[in-house]
């Protein structure tokens, strides 16, 4: 059974503990019935189930509401511990509509958030381009004014929910200035003429992913989120909010790996004694437990700061994502090692975790990018002090 003592930490409130307990029970009752053989179908089913269960209400905020980051992190950690694809389905609803929640007009919120929070529409966040991944300022996709609308041309790639989404939040160059100053954000329904799914992408852990092409794709002026030239700020604000949740998902994977390993080493015998009696094995278990707790502290520190009113948590979010994803990789690798041959058997829990964790060290800002972000923040603080 997963360690639940962190729920008593001062970062969290009684309502967060109640949320985690309720979701844990729901996961135990509902997630086992989803067939993962078809990733697209499974994600559609999971979005529907999460909407019916009321969990997706946490992914979007209407006017007058706020997104509670601690709740988002707890939900992602719990879902990831049970089912990586369920975590993916939940996370993409939040990331895909984050710009609407934070910067969208009342009309945009009223049109889309009730549907995405109910699981009746699937959202996606279209930022990455073939030549512009973590360096968003190099984006080349264009959005040119055309009467009372904009014409979008260009490509996006590695787009989660690509091919199954009903709505894409798309970032394109409108030219108000060079680099980061010339980007804007748009809402593009999947049925919009000129939007084409040109390639479906396969990965270690199957998820719906695609490369998108926009060819003369016209959207009305009301599709713009915020103001012209605010796209970079919008994208970074959304990533600041959701990077700690990526860390929380990694934490959920690591907790599951530790749980599976604790069960394994107590029953697996070597030379007449349980693996857990070996001093070296105990050393590995200690390292795994330490990595899990340190990651949890960074995750819930970042979330608590944001929920407490901090204007930006760039440094804390980057630290949480970097540490939690890197350490989760190590925890899961040790879990596979301590499982021996069973650890690499296709379909084993730790084998699945091994495949699922790897992408988290890349998406929403790769680990080395997070190091750059942290160093920039630390240097700026030193120079300011």
PDB file of C-alpha atoms in Angstrom, residues 69-276:
ATOM      1  CA  UNK A  69      -2.559  23.440  -8.170  1.00  0.00           C
ATOM      2  CA  UNK A  70      -2.325  21.185  -5.124  1.00  0.00           C
ATOM      3  CA  UNK A  71      -5.492  19.422  -6.248  1.00  0.00           C
ATOM      4  CA  UNK A  72      -4.138  19.037  -9.778  1.00  0.00           C
ATOM      5  CA  UNK A  73      -0.907  17.540  -8.432  1.00  0.00           C
ATOM      6  CA  UNK A  74      -2.694  15.154  -6.071  1.00  0.00           C
ATOM      7  CA  UNK A  75      -4.979  13.964  -8.850  1.00  0.00           C
ATOM      8  CA  UNK A  76      -2.105  13.388 -11.274  1.00  0.00           C
ATOM      9  CA  UNK A  77      -0.016  11.611  -8.650  1.00  0.00           C
ATOM     10  CA  UNK A  78      -2.907   9.325  -7.724  1.00  0.00           C
ATOM     11  CA  UNK A  79      -3.921   8.577 -11.307  1.00  0.00           C
ATOM     12  CA  UNK A  80      -0.310   7.899 -12.355  1.00  0.00           C
ATOM     13  CA  UNK A  81       0.127   5.478  -9.465  1.00  0.00           C
ATOM     14  CA  UNK A  82      -2.898   3.530 -10.737  1.00  0.00           C
ATOM     15  CA  UNK A  83      -2.805   3.991 -14.514  1.00  0.00           C
ATOM     16  CA  UNK A  84      -0.463   6.060 -16.675  1.00  0.00           C
ATOM     17  CA  UNK A  85      -2.963   6.511 -19.496  1.00  0.00           C
ATOM     18  CA  UNK A  86      -5.596   7.798 -17.059  1.00  0.00           C
ATOM     19  CA  UNK A  87      -3.091  10.385 -15.860  1.00  0.00           C
ATOM     20  CA  UNK A  88      -2.400  11.349 -19.479  1.00  0.00           C
ATOM     21  CA  UNK A  89      -6.107  11.754 -20.243  1.00  0.00           C
ATOM     22  CA  UNK A  90      -6.611  13.983 -17.198  1.00  0.00           C
ATOM     23  CA  UNK A  91      -3.462  16.046 -17.739  1.00  0.00           C
ATOM     24  CA  UNK A  92      -4.164  16.889 -21.371  1.00  0.00           C
ATOM     25  CA  UNK A  93      -7.606  18.245 -20.507  1.00  0.00           C
ATOM     26  CA  UNK A  94      -5.917  20.672 -18.134  1.00  0.00           C
ATOM     27  CA  UNK A  95      -2.994  21.593 -20.373  1.00  0.00           C
ATOM     28  CA  UNK A  96      -5.206  21.919 -23.435  1.00  0.00           C
ATOM     29  CA  UNK A  97      -7.565  24.358 -21.722  1.00  0.00           C
ATOM     30  CA  UNK A  98      -5.060  26.055 -19.411  1.00  0.00           C
ATOM     31  CA  UNK A  99      -4.826  29.115 -21.651  1.00  0.00           C
ATOM     32  CA  UNK A 100      -8.630  29.451 -21.642  1.00  0.00           C
ATOM     33  CA  UNK A 101      -8.769  29.200 -17.847  1.00  0.00           C
ATOM     34  CA  UNK A 102      -5.979  31.744 -17.290  1.00  0.00           C
ATOM     35  CA  UNK A 103      -6.464  34.182 -20.187  1.00  0.00           C
ATOM     36  CA  UNK A 104      -9.620  33.273 -22.088  1.00  0.00           C
ATOM     37  CA  UNK A 105     -12.610  35.547 -22.564  1.00  0.00           C
ATOM     38  CA  UNK A 106     -15.861  34.793 -20.830  1.00  0.00           C
ATOM     39  CA  UNK A 107     -17.310  33.668 -24.171  1.00  0.00           C
ATOM     40  CA  UNK A 108     -14.410  31.258 -24.772  1.00  0.00           C
ATOM     41  CA  UNK A 109     -14.725  29.835 -21.272  1.00  0.00           C
ATOM     42  CA  UNK A 110     -18.476  29.392 -21.544  1.00  0.00           C
ATOM     43  CA  UNK A 111     -18.209  27.706 -24.929  1.00  0.00           C
ATOM     44  CA  UNK A 112     -15.518  25.154 -24.084  1.00  0.00           C
ATOM     45  CA  UNK A 113     -14.891  24.615 -20.373  1.00  0.00           C
ATOM     46  CA  UNK A 114     -18.277  23.083 -19.482  1.00  0.00           C
ATOM     47  CA  UNK A 115     -17.691  20.507 -22.223  1.00  0.00           C
ATOM     48  CA  UNK A 116     -14.063  19.696 -21.412  1.00  0.00           C
ATOM     49  CA  UNK A 117     -14.775  19.500 -17.662  1.00  0.00           C
ATOM     50  CA  UNK A 118     -17.654  17.102 -18.334  1.00  0.00           C
ATOM     51  CA  UNK A 119     -15.502  14.899 -20.560  1.00  0.00           C
ATOM     52  CA  UNK A 120     -17.639  15.723 -23.586  1.00  0.00           C
ATOM     53  CA  UNK A 121     -14.816  17.369 -25.553  1.00  0.00           C
ATOM     54  CA  UNK A 122     -11.118  16.512 -25.683  1.00  0.00           C
ATOM     55  CA  UNK A 123      -8.512  19.287 -25.576  1.00  0.00           C
ATOM     56  CA  UNK A 124      -4.916  19.574 -26.837  1.00  0.00           C
ATOM     57  CA  UNK A 125      -2.025  22.030 -26.470  1.00  0.00           C
ATOM     58  CA  UNK A 126      -0.259  22.673 -29.801  1.00  0.00           C
ATOM     59  CA  UNK A 127       3.035  24.471 -29.132  1.00  0.00           C
ATOM     60  CA  UNK A 128       5.947  22.315 -30.376  1.00  0.00           C
ATOM     61  CA  UNK A 129       7.143  22.596 -33.983  1.00  0.00           C
ATOM     62  CA  UNK A 130       9.559  20.414 -35.959  1.00  0.00           C
ATOM     63  CA  UNK A 131      12.378  22.978 -35.469  1.00  0.00           C
ATOM     64  CA  UNK A 132      11.138  24.634 -32.270  1.00  0.00           C
ATOM     65  CA  UNK A 133      10.631  22.444 -29.232  1.00  0.00           C
ATOM     66  CA  UNK A 134      11.778  23.899 -25.944  1.00  0.00           C
ATOM     67  CA  UNK A 135      12.870  27.108 -27.718  1.00  0.00           C
ATOM     68  CA  UNK A 136       9.358  28.453 -28.220  1.00  0.00           C
ATOM     69  CA  UNK A 137      10.609  31.875 -29.396  1.00  0.00           C
ATOM     70  CA  UNK A 138      11.814  30.198 -32.619  1.00  0.00           C
ATOM     71  CA  UNK A 139       8.293  29.165 -33.624  1.00  0.00           C
ATOM     72  CA  UNK A 140       7.642  29.820 -37.309  1.00  0.00           C
ATOM     73  CA  UNK A 141       3.962  28.951 -37.762  1.00  0.00           C
ATOM     74  CA  UNK A 142       2.169  32.090 -38.910  1.00  0.00           C
ATOM     75  CA  UNK A 143      -1.218  33.691 -38.322  1.00  0.00           C
ATOM     76  CA  UNK A 144      -1.914  36.508 -40.792  1.00  0.00           C
ATOM     77  CA  UNK A 145      -4.799  38.951 -40.460  1.00  0.00           C
ATOM     78  CA  UNK A 146      -7.534  38.328 -43.012  1.00  0.00           C
ATOM     79  CA  UNK A 147     -10.481  40.668 -42.629  1.00  0.00           C
ATOM     80  CA  UNK A 148     -12.170  39.802 -39.353  1.00  0.00           C
ATOM     81  CA  UNK A 149     -10.062  36.694 -38.806  1.00  0.00           C
ATOM     82  CA  UNK A 150      -6.653  35.068 -39.165  1.00  0.00           C
ATOM     83  CA  UNK A 151      -5.167  32.583 -41.626  1.00  0.00           C
ATOM     84  CA  UNK A 152      -2.935  29.947 -39.971  1.00  0.00           C
ATOM     85  CA  UNK A 153      -0.143  28.220 -41.861  1.00  0.00           C
ATOM     86  CA  UNK A 154       2.521  25.875 -40.525  1.00  0.00           C
ATOM     87  CA  UNK A 155       3.068  22.645 -38.622  1.00  0.00           C
ATOM     88  CA  UNK A 156       2.972  21.434 -35.045  1.00  0.00           C
ATOM     89  CA  UNK A 157       4.370  18.101 -33.908  1.00  0.00           C
ATOM     90  CA  UNK A 158       4.441  15.774 -30.905  1.00  0.00           C
ATOM     91  CA  UNK A 159       0.992  17.071 -30.025  1.00  0.00           C
ATOM     92  CA  UNK A 160      -0.620  15.020 -27.266  1.00  0.00           C
ATOM     93  CA  UNK A 161      -4.225  14.082 -28.077  1.00  0.00           C
ATOM     94  CA  UNK A 162      -3.406  14.882 -31.694  1.00  0.00           C
ATOM     95  CA  UNK A 163      -5.898  13.034 -33.842  1.00  0.00           C
ATOM     96  CA  UNK A 164      -8.565  12.631 -31.159  1.00  0.00           C
ATOM     97  CA  UNK A 165      -8.899  16.180 -29.814  1.00  0.00           C
ATOM     98  CA  UNK A 166     -11.976  18.307 -30.437  1.00  0.00           C
ATOM     99  CA  UNK A 167     -10.103  21.529 -29.677  1.00  0.00           C
ATOM    100  CA  UNK A 168      -6.484  22.675 -30.094  1.00  0.00           C
ATOM    101  CA  UNK A 169      -4.851  25.628 -28.352  1.00  0.00           C
ATOM    102  CA  UNK A 170      -2.428  26.747 -31.048  1.00  0.00           C
ATOM    103  CA  UNK A 171       0.456  29.239 -30.903  1.00  0.00           C
ATOM    104  CA  UNK A 172       1.438  31.108 -34.061  1.00  0.00           C
ATOM    105  CA  UNK A 173       3.519  34.099 -35.128  1.00  0.00           C
ATOM    106  CA  UNK A 174       1.479  37.272 -35.638  1.00  0.00           C
ATOM    107  CA  UNK A 175       4.544  39.507 -35.957  1.00  0.00           C
ATOM    108  CA  UNK A 176       4.157  42.163 -33.264  1.00  0.00           C
ATOM    109  CA  UNK A 177       7.880  41.858 -32.629  1.00  0.00           C
ATOM    110  CA  UNK A 178      10.821  39.498 -33.074  1.00  0.00           C
ATOM    111  CA  UNK A 179      11.183  36.227 -31.216  1.00  0.00           C
ATOM    112  CA  UNK A 180       8.971  35.774 -28.197  1.00  0.00           C
ATOM    113  CA  UNK A 181       7.214  39.116 -28.682  1.00  0.00           C
ATOM    114  CA  UNK A 182       5.554  38.112 -31.928  1.00  0.00           C
ATOM    115  CA  UNK A 183       3.464  35.084 -30.893  1.00  0.00           C
ATOM    116  CA  UNK A 184      -0.259  34.828 -30.232  1.00  0.00           C
ATOM    117  CA  UNK A 185      -2.568  32.044 -29.032  1.00  0.00           C
ATOM    118  CA  UNK A 186      -5.671  30.750 -30.822  1.00  0.00           C
ATOM    119  CA  UNK A 187      -8.453  28.251 -30.262  1.00  0.00           C
ATOM    120  CA  UNK A 188      -8.844  25.965 -33.269  1.00  0.00           C
ATOM    121  CA  UNK A 189     -11.654  23.375 -33.312  1.00  0.00           C
ATOM    122  CA  UNK A 190     -10.570  20.086 -34.873  1.00  0.00           C
ATOM    123  CA  UNK A 191     -13.163  20.361 -37.640  1.00  0.00           C
ATOM    124  CA  UNK A 192     -11.752  23.669 -38.931  1.00  0.00           C
ATOM    125  CA  UNK A 193     -11.002  23.558 -42.652  1.00  0.00           C
ATOM    126  CA  UNK A 194      -7.277  23.526 -43.370  1.00  0.00           C
ATOM    127  CA  UNK A 195      -6.325  21.599 -40.223  1.00  0.00           C
ATOM    128  CA  UNK A 196      -4.958  18.180 -41.142  1.00  0.00           C
ATOM    129  CA  UNK A 197      -3.546  15.268 -39.150  1.00  0.00           C
ATOM    130  CA  UNK A 198      -0.576  14.336 -41.336  1.00  0.00           C
ATOM    131  CA  UNK A 199       1.139  11.773 -39.126  1.00  0.00           C
ATOM    132  CA  UNK A 200       0.357   9.695 -36.068  1.00  0.00           C
ATOM    133  CA  UNK A 201       3.405   9.203 -33.829  1.00  0.00           C
ATOM    134  CA  UNK A 202       4.232   6.022 -31.902  1.00  0.00           C
ATOM    135  CA  UNK A 203       6.205   6.058 -28.645  1.00  0.00           C
ATOM    136  CA  UNK A 204       7.570   3.692 -25.977  1.00  0.00           C
ATOM    137  CA  UNK A 205       4.364   4.034 -23.978  1.00  0.00           C
ATOM    138  CA  UNK A 206       1.421   4.316 -26.407  1.00  0.00           C
ATOM    139  CA  UNK A 207      -0.433   7.642 -26.260  1.00  0.00           C
ATOM    140  CA  UNK A 208      -2.385   9.593 -28.880  1.00  0.00           C
ATOM    141  CA  UNK A 209       0.243  11.812 -30.549  1.00  0.00           C
ATOM    142  CA  UNK A 210       0.301  13.477 -33.943  1.00  0.00           C
ATOM    143  CA  UNK A 211       1.887  15.956 -36.318  1.00  0.00           C
ATOM    144  CA  UNK A 212      -0.552  18.631 -37.452  1.00  0.00           C
ATOM    145  CA  UNK A 213      -0.510  20.764 -40.588  1.00  0.00           C
ATOM    146  CA  UNK A 214      -2.343  24.066 -40.953  1.00  0.00           C
ATOM    147  CA  UNK A 215      -2.840  25.098 -44.586  1.00  0.00           C
ATOM    148  CA  UNK A 216      -4.878  28.248 -45.094  1.00  0.00           C
ATOM    149  CA  UNK A 217      -6.696  27.446 -41.855  1.00  0.00           C
ATOM    150  CA  UNK A 218      -9.020  30.380 -41.143  1.00  0.00           C
ATOM    151  CA  UNK A 219     -10.254  31.230 -37.655  1.00  0.00           C
ATOM    152  CA  UNK A 220     -12.329  34.249 -36.543  1.00  0.00           C
ATOM    153  CA  UNK A 221     -10.737  37.052 -34.550  1.00  0.00           C
ATOM    154  CA  UNK A 222     -12.664  35.810 -31.513  1.00  0.00           C
ATOM    155  CA  UNK A 223     -10.520  32.661 -31.571  1.00  0.00           C
ATOM    156  CA  UNK A 224      -7.527  34.598 -30.268  1.00  0.00           C
ATOM    157  CA  UNK A 225      -6.825  34.089 -26.562  1.00  0.00           C
ATOM    158  CA  UNK A 226      -5.778  37.303 -24.865  1.00  0.00           C
ATOM    159  CA  UNK A 227      -4.200  40.028 -26.998  1.00  0.00           C
ATOM    160  CA  UNK A 228      -1.949  39.947 -30.087  1.00  0.00           C
ATOM    161  CA  UNK A 229       1.654  39.269 -29.118  1.00  0.00           C
ATOM    162  CA  UNK A 230       0.780  37.691 -25.745  1.00  0.00           C
ATOM    163  CA  UNK A 231       1.212  34.107 -26.905  1.00  0.00           C
ATOM    164  CA  UNK A 232       4.631  33.538 -25.371  1.00  0.00           C
ATOM    165  CA  UNK A 233       3.518  34.871 -21.986  1.00  0.00           C
ATOM    166  CA  UNK A 234       0.393  32.727 -22.165  1.00  0.00           C
ATOM    167  CA  UNK A 235       2.347  29.589 -23.062  1.00  0.00           C
ATOM    168  CA  UNK A 236       4.906  30.123 -20.288  1.00  0.00           C
ATOM    169  CA  UNK A 237       2.196  30.820 -17.719  1.00  0.00           C
ATOM    170  CA  UNK A 238       0.404  27.598 -18.646  1.00  0.00           C
ATOM    171  CA  UNK A 239       3.661  25.609 -18.470  1.00  0.00           C
ATOM    172  CA  UNK A 240       4.565  27.184 -15.117  1.00  0.00           C
ATOM    173  CA  UNK A 241       1.229  25.965 -13.807  1.00  0.00           C
ATOM    174  CA  UNK A 242       1.373  22.456 -15.230  1.00  0.00           C
ATOM    175  CA  UNK A 243       5.072  21.599 -14.863  1.00  0.00           C
ATOM    176  CA  UNK A 244       4.607  20.727 -11.168  1.00  0.00           C
ATOM    177  CA  UNK A 245       1.827  18.357 -12.226  1.00  0.00           C
ATOM    178  CA  UNK A 246       4.255  16.556 -14.558  1.00  0.00           C
ATOM    179  CA  UNK A 247       6.482  16.168 -11.510  1.00  0.00           C
ATOM    180  CA  UNK A 248       3.480  14.852  -9.577  1.00  0.00           C
ATOM    181  CA  UNK A 249       2.820  12.235 -12.248  1.00  0.00           C
ATOM    182  CA  UNK A 250       6.467  11.141 -12.071  1.00  0.00           C
ATOM    183  CA  UNK A 251       6.061  10.947  -8.306  1.00  0.00           C
ATOM    184  CA  UNK A 252       3.034   8.692  -8.748  1.00  0.00           C
ATOM    185  CA  UNK A 253       5.012   6.376 -11.023  1.00  0.00           C
ATOM    186  CA  UNK A 254       7.882   6.294  -8.508  1.00  0.00           C
ATOM    187  CA  UNK A 255       5.556   5.523  -5.585  1.00  0.00           C
ATOM    188  CA  UNK A 256       4.049   2.612  -7.517  1.00  0.00           C
ATOM    189  CA  UNK A 257       7.515   1.308  -8.373  1.00  0.00           C
ATOM    190  CA  UNK A 258       8.564   1.493  -4.728  1.00  0.00           C
ATOM    191  CA  UNK A 259       5.366  -0.253  -3.609  1.00  0.00           C
ATOM    192  CA  UNK A 260       5.842  -3.053  -6.141  1.00  0.00           C
ATOM    193  CA  UNK A 261       9.460  -3.451  -5.079  1.00  0.00           C
ATOM    194  CA  UNK A 262       8.658  -3.590  -1.370  1.00  0.00           C
ATOM    195  CA  UNK A 263       6.209  -6.379  -2.088  1.00  0.00           C
ATOM    196  CA  UNK A 264       8.701  -8.221  -4.287  1.00  0.00           C
ATOM    197  CA  UNK A 265      11.728  -8.168  -1.952  1.00  0.00           C
ATOM    198  CA  UNK A 266       9.720  -9.459   1.003  1.00  0.00           C
ATOM    199  CA  UNK A 267       8.572 -12.616  -0.788  1.00  0.00           C
ATOM    200  CA  UNK A 268      11.421 -13.333  -3.200  1.00  0.00           C
ATOM    201  CA  UNK A 269      14.054 -15.537  -1.549  1.00  0.00           C
ATOM    202  CA  UNK A 270      17.733 -15.800  -2.395  1.00  0.00           C
ATOM    203  CA  UNK A 271      19.924 -18.381  -0.648  1.00  0.00           C
ATOM    204  CA  UNK A 272      17.174 -19.172   1.816  1.00  0.00           C
ATOM    205  CA  UNK A 273      16.381 -15.611   2.913  1.00  0.00           C
ATOM    206  CA  UNK A 274      14.143 -12.798   1.578  1.00  0.00           C
ATOM    207  CA  UNK A 275      15.818 -10.260  -0.691  1.00  0.00           C
ATOM    208  CA  UNK A 276      14.822  -7.631   1.876  1.00  0.00           C
TER     209      UNK A 276
END
